[in-house]
PDB file of C-alpha atoms in Angstrom:
ATOM      1  CA  MET A   1     -33.973 152.197-210.334  1.00 63.00           C
ATOM      2  CA  SER A   2     -36.417 154.250-208.308  1.00 85.00           C
ATOM      3  CA  HIS A   3     -36.455 154.110-204.528  1.00 89.00           C
ATOM      4  CA  LEU A   4     -40.176 153.310-204.935  1.00 94.00           C
ATOM      5  CA  SER A   5     -39.540 150.095-206.892  1.00 94.00           C
ATOM      6  CA  SER A   6     -39.933 147.918-203.799  1.00 95.00           C
ATOM      7  CA  ILE A   7     -43.389 149.414-203.225  1.00 97.00           C
ATOM      8  CA  TYR A   8     -44.572 148.901-206.798  1.00 96.00           C
ATOM      9  CA  ALA A   9     -43.103 145.370-206.759  1.00 96.00           C
ATOM     10  CA  VAL A  10     -45.766 144.337-204.238  1.00 97.00           C
ATOM     11  CA  TRP A  11     -48.241 144.742-207.110  1.00 98.00           C
ATOM     12  CA  ASP A  12     -45.813 143.414-209.761  1.00 96.00           C
ATOM     13  CA  GLY A  13     -45.503 146.959-211.099  1.00 94.00           C
ATOM     14  CA  ASN A  14     -49.209 147.017-211.966  1.00 96.00           C
ATOM     15  CA  ALA A  15     -50.535 150.523-211.312  1.00 96.00           C
ATOM     16  CA  GLU A  16     -54.144 149.396-211.751  1.00 97.00           C
ATOM     17  CA  ALA A  17     -53.780 146.698-209.072  1.00 98.00           C
ATOM     18  CA  LEU A  18     -52.228 149.111-206.586  1.00 98.00           C
ATOM     19  CA  ALA A  19     -54.885 151.702-207.408  1.00 98.00           C
ATOM     20  CA  ALA A  20     -57.712 149.205-206.893  1.00 98.00           C
ATOM     21  CA  ASP A  21     -56.283 148.134-203.523  1.00 98.00           C
ATOM     22  CA  ILE A  22     -56.224 151.723-202.233  1.00 98.00           C
ATOM     23  CA  GLY A  23     -59.405 152.978-203.907  1.00 98.00           C
ATOM     24  CA  GLU A  24     -57.743 155.361-206.356  1.00 98.00           C
ATOM     25  CA  SER A  25     -57.384 155.544-210.132  1.00 98.00           C
ATOM     26  CA  GLY A  26     -54.645 153.886-212.127  1.00 97.00           C
ATOM     27  CA  VAL A  27     -53.929 157.252-213.748  1.00 98.00           C
ATOM     28  CA  LEU A  28     -53.105 158.727-210.331  1.00 98.00           C
ATOM     29  CA  VAL A  29     -50.747 155.870-209.447  1.00 97.00           C
ATOM     30  CA  ARG A  30     -48.993 156.139-212.826  1.00 97.00           C
ATOM     31  CA  GLN A  31     -48.521 159.873-212.212  1.00 97.00           C
ATOM     32  CA  TRP A  32     -46.763 159.037-208.923  1.00 96.00           C
ATOM     33  CA  ARG A  33     -44.500 156.578-210.703  1.00 95.00           C
ATOM     34  CA  ASN A  34     -43.674 159.123-213.421  1.00 95.00           C
ATOM     35  CA  ARG A  35     -42.927 161.815-210.806  1.00 94.00           C
ATOM     36  CA  GLY A  36     -40.938 159.436-208.621  1.00 93.00           C
ATOM     37  CA  SER A  37     -42.877 160.341-205.479  1.00 94.00           C
ATOM     38  CA  ILE A  38     -46.026 159.321-203.651  1.00 97.00           C
ATOM     39  CA  PRO A  39     -47.801 161.971-201.569  1.00 97.00           C
ATOM     40  CA  ALA A  40     -47.617 161.223-197.845  1.00 96.00           C
ATOM     41  CA  ARG A  41     -51.398 161.234-197.459  1.00 97.00           C
ATOM     42  CA  TYR A  42     -51.494 157.898-199.361  1.00 98.00           C
ATOM     43  CA  TRP A  43     -48.669 156.137-197.500  1.00 97.00           C
ATOM     44  CA  GLN A  44     -50.763 154.517-194.788  1.00 97.00           C
ATOM     45  CA  ARG A  45     -53.287 153.160-197.288  1.00 98.00           C
ATOM     46  CA  ILE A  46     -50.456 151.667-199.340  1.00 98.00           C
ATOM     47  CA  ILE A  47     -48.785 150.203-196.241  1.00 98.00           C
ATOM     48  CA  ASP A  48     -52.103 148.622-195.191  1.00 98.00           C
ATOM     49  CA  ALA A  49     -52.826 147.300-198.705  1.00 98.00           C
ATOM     50  CA  ALA A  50     -49.361 145.751-198.923  1.00 98.00           C
ATOM     51  CA  GLY A  51     -49.974 144.054-195.576  1.00 98.00           C
ATOM     52  CA  LYS A  52     -53.148 142.470-196.955  1.00 98.00           C
ATOM     53  CA  ARG A  53     -50.910 140.982-199.657  1.00 98.00           C
ATOM     54  CA  ASP A  54     -48.529 139.648-196.980  1.00 97.00           C
ATOM     55  CA  HIS A  55     -45.820 142.221-197.752  1.00 97.00           C
ATOM     56  CA  VAL A  56     -44.245 144.749-195.462  1.00 97.00           C
ATOM     57  CA  VAL A  57     -43.808 148.312-196.664  1.00 96.00           C
ATOM     58  CA  ALA A  58     -42.276 150.766-194.199  1.00 95.00           C
ATOM     59  CA  TRP A  59     -42.727 154.518-194.293  1.00 92.00           C
ATOM     60  CA  THR A  60     -39.013 154.855-195.062  1.00 91.00           C
ATOM     61  CA  ASN A  61     -39.601 153.061-198.387  1.00 94.00           C
ATOM     62  CA  PHE A  62     -41.394 156.193-199.597  1.00 94.00           C
ATOM     63  CA  ILE A  63     -38.396 158.471-199.027  1.00 92.00           C
ATOM     64  CA  ALA A  64     -35.389 158.625-201.324  1.00 88.00           C
ATOM     65  CA  PRO A  65     -32.262 157.428-199.483  1.00 85.00           C
ATOM     66  CA  GLU A  66     -30.533 160.757-200.015  1.00 84.00           C
ATOM     67  CA  ASP A  67     -33.428 162.477-198.241  1.00 80.00           C
ATOM     68  CA  ILE A  68     -33.252 160.348-195.083  1.00 73.00           C
ATOM     69  CA  SER A  69     -31.342 162.137-192.378  1.00 71.00           C
ATOM     70  CA  PRO A  70     -30.304 160.674-189.031  1.00 67.00           C
ATOM     71  CA  ALA A  71     -33.075 162.753-187.444  1.00 63.00           C
ATOM     72  CA  LEU A  72     -35.669 160.783-189.449  1.00 56.00           C
ATOM     73  CA  CYS A  73     -34.105 157.373-189.015  1.00 56.00           C
ATOM     74  CA  THR A  74     -33.989 156.089-185.437  1.00 58.00           C
ATOM     75  CA  THR A  75     -31.539 153.340-186.390  1.00 54.00           C
ATOM     76  CA  CYS A  76     -29.273 155.915-188.033  1.00 52.00           C
ATOM     77  CA  ALA A  77     -29.619 158.245-185.042  1.00 47.00           C
ATOM     78  CA  ALA A  78     -28.778 155.462-182.597  1.00 49.00           C
ATOM     79  CA  THR A  79     -25.739 154.496-184.660  1.00 44.00           C
ATOM     80  CA  THR A  80     -24.592 158.124-184.895  1.00 41.00           C
ATOM     81  CA  THR A  81     -25.082 158.634-181.160  1.00 42.00           C
ATOM     82  CA  MET A  82     -23.205 155.451-180.302  1.00 44.00           C
ATOM     83  CA  ALA A  83     -20.358 156.264-182.693  1.00 43.00           C
ATOM     84  CA  GLY A  84     -20.094 159.919-181.673  1.00 43.00           C
TER      85      GLY A  84
END
């Protein structure tokens, strides 16, 4: 399962619906899904569109778990600092 599944789930996996909500083409959104990444320049539009659908999408949802370092995650950094 892709780390982006929770984002696409807001639109029931429908690329066209997500695309319409952010003003882009369905082809573009399907390319993101096939690549397994969404360019950062679209994150805020997706976060805002999800909010209009009463869902919360955080910026960390766009990053694969293995790519999140303690420096990027304040909760992780606080835990590391407290434990260290």
